[in-house]
PDB file of C-alpha atoms in Angstrom:
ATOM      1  CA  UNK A 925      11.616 -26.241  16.264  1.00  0.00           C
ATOM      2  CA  UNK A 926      14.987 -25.154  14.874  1.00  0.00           C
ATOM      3  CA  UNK A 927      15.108 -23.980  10.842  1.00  0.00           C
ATOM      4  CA  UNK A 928      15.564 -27.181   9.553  1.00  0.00           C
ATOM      5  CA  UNK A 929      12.522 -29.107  10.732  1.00  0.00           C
ATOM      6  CA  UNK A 930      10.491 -26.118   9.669  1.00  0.00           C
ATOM      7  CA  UNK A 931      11.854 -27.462   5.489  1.00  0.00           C
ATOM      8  CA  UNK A 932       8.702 -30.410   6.451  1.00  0.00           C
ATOM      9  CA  UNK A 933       6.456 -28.199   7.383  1.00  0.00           C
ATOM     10  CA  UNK A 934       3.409 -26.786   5.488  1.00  0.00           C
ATOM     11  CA  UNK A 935       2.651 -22.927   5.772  1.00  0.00           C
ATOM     12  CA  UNK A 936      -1.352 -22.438   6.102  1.00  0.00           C
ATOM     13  CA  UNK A 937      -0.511 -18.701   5.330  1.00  0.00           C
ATOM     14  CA  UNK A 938       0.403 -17.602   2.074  1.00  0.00           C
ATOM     15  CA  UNK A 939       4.011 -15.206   0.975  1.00  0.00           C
ATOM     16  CA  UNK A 940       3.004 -12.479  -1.076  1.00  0.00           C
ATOM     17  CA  UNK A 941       5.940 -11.177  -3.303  1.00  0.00           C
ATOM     18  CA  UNK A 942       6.073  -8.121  -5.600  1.00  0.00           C
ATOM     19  CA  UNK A 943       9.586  -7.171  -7.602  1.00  0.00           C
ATOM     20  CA  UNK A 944      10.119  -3.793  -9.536  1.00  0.00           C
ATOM     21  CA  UNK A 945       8.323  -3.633 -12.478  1.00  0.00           C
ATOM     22  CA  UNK A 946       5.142  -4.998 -11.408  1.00  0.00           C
ATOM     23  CA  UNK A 947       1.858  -3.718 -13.647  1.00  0.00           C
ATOM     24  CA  UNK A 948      -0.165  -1.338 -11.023  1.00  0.00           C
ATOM     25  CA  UNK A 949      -3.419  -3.051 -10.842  1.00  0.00           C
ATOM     26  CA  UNK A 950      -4.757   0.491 -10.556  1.00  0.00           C
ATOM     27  CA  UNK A 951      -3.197   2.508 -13.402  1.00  0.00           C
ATOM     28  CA  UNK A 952      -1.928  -0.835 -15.629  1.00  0.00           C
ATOM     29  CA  UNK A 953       1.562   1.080 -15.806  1.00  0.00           C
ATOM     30  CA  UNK A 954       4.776  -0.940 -14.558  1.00  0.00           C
ATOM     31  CA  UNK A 955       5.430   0.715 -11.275  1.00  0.00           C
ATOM     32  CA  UNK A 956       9.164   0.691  -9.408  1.00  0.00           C
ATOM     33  CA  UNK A 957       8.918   2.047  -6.312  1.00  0.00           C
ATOM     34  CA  UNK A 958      11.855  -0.012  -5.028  1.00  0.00           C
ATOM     35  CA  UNK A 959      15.526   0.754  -5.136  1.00  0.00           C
ATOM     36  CA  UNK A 960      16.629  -1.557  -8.039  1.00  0.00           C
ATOM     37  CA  UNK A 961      16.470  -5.471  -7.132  1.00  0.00           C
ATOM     38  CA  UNK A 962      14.176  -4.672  -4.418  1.00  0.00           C
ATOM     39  CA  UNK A 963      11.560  -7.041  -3.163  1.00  0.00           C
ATOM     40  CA  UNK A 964       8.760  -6.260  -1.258  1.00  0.00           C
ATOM     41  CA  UNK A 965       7.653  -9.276   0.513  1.00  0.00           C
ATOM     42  CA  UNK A 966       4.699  -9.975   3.279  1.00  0.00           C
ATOM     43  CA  UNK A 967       2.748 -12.752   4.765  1.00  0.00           C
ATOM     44  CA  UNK A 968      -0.971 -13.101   4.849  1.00  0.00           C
ATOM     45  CA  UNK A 969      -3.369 -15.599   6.767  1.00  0.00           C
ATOM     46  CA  UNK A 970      -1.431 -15.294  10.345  1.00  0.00           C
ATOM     47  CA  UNK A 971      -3.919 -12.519  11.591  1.00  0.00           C
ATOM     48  CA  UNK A 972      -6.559 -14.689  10.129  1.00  0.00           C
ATOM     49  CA  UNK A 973      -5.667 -17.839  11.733  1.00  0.00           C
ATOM     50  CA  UNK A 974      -3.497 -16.523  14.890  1.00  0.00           C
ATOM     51  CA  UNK A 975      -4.291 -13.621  15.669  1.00  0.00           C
ATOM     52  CA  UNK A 976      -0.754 -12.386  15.110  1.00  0.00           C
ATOM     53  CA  UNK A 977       0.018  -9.097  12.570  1.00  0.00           C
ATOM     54  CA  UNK A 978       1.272  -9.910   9.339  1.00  0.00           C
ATOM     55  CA  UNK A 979       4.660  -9.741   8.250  1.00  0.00           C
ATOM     56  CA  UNK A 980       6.457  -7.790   5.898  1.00  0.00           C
ATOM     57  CA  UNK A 981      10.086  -7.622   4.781  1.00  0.00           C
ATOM     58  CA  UNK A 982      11.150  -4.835   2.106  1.00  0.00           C
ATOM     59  CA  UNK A 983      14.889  -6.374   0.906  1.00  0.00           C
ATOM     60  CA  UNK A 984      17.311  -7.338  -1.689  1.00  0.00           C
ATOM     61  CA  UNK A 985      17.563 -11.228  -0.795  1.00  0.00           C
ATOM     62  CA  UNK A 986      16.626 -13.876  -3.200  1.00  0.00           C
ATOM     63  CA  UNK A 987      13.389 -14.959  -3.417  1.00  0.00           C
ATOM     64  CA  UNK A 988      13.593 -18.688  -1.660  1.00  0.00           C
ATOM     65  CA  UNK A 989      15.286 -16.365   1.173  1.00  0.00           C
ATOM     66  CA  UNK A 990      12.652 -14.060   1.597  1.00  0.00           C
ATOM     67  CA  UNK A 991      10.251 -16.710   1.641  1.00  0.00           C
ATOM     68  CA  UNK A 992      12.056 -19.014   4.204  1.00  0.00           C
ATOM     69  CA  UNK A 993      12.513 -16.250   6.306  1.00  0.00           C
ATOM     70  CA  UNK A 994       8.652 -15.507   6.150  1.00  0.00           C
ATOM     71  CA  UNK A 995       7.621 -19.241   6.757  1.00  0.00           C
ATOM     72  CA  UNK A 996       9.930 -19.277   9.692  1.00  0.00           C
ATOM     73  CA  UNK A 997       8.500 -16.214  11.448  1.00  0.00           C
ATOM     74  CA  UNK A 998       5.351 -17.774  10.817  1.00  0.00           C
ATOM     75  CA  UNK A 999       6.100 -21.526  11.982  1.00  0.00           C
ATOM     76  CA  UNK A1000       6.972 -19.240  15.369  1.00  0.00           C
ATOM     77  CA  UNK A1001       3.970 -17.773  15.575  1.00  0.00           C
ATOM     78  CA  UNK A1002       1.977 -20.762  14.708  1.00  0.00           C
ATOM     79  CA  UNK A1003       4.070 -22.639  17.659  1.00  0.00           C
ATOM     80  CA  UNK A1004       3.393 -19.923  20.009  1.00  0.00           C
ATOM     81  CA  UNK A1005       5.723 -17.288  19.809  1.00  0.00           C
ATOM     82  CA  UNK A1006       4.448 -13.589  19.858  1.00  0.00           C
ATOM     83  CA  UNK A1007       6.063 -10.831  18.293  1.00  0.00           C
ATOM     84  CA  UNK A1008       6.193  -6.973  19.596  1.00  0.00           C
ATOM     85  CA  UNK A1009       6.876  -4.078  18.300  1.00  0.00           C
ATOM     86  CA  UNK A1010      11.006  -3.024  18.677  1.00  0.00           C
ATOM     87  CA  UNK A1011      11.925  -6.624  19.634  1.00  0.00           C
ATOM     88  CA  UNK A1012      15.169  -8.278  18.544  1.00  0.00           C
ATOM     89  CA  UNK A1013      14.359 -12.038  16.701  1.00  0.00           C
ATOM     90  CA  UNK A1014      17.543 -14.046  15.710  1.00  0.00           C
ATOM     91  CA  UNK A1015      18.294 -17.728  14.184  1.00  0.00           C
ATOM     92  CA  UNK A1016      15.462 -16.530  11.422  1.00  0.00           C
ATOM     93  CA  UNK A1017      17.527 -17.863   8.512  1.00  0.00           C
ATOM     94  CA  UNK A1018      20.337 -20.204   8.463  1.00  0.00           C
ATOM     95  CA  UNK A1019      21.807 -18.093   5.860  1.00  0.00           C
ATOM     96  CA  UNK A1020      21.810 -14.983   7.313  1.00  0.00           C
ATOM     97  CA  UNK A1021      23.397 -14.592  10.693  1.00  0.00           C
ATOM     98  CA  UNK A1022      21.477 -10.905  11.909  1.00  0.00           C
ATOM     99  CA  UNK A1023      19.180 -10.239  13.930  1.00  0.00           C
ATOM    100  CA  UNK A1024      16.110  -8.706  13.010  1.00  0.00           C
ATOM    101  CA  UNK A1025      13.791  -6.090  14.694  1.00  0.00           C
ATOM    102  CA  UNK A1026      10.228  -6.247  14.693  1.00  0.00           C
ATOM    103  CA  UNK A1027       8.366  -2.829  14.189  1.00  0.00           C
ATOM    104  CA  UNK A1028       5.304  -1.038  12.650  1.00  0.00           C
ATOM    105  CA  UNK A1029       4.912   0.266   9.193  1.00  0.00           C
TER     106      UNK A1029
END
């Protein structure tokens, strides 16, 4: 499946997206623990459903980036495709033309 056909596709995970500013569901304080225009972005239901660790991304893009490059990751995994740790993934988004590595938090 190249990007495009992935745009009919439905995700059965969800994208989890938190800006600067956020209230701390813990304190109730705004928290910014970002550099500014940061997002920290991560999927969750592909452990759940595949088996596969989660994703997370931790970058200034817009938002529809972020989550296209998200849903694509996933649509791999849900097609098959494994991830490891230190590996090289490219053609992620159509918009961005880098390769990305896979690692742990």
């Amino acid at each position: 499946m190249n990007i495009k056909e992935n745009l009919n596709r439905k995700p059965d995970w969800l994208v989890i997206m938190t800006k600067n500013g956020a209230i701390c569901t813990v304190c109730g304080k705004p928290d910014y623990p970002f550099l500014n225009g940061i997002c920290h972005s991560f999927t969750k239901g592909l452990k759940a459903h595949y088996g596969h660790p989660e994703f997370e991304l931790v970058i200034d893009l817009e938002p529809r980036q972020i989550m296209g490059i998200l849903n694509n990751l996933g649509y791999m995994v849900r097609d098959g495709r494994k991830f490891h740790d230190g590996e090289t993934v490219d053609g992620v988004c159509a918009s961005i033309p880098k390769k990305m590595t896979a690692g742990k938090c």
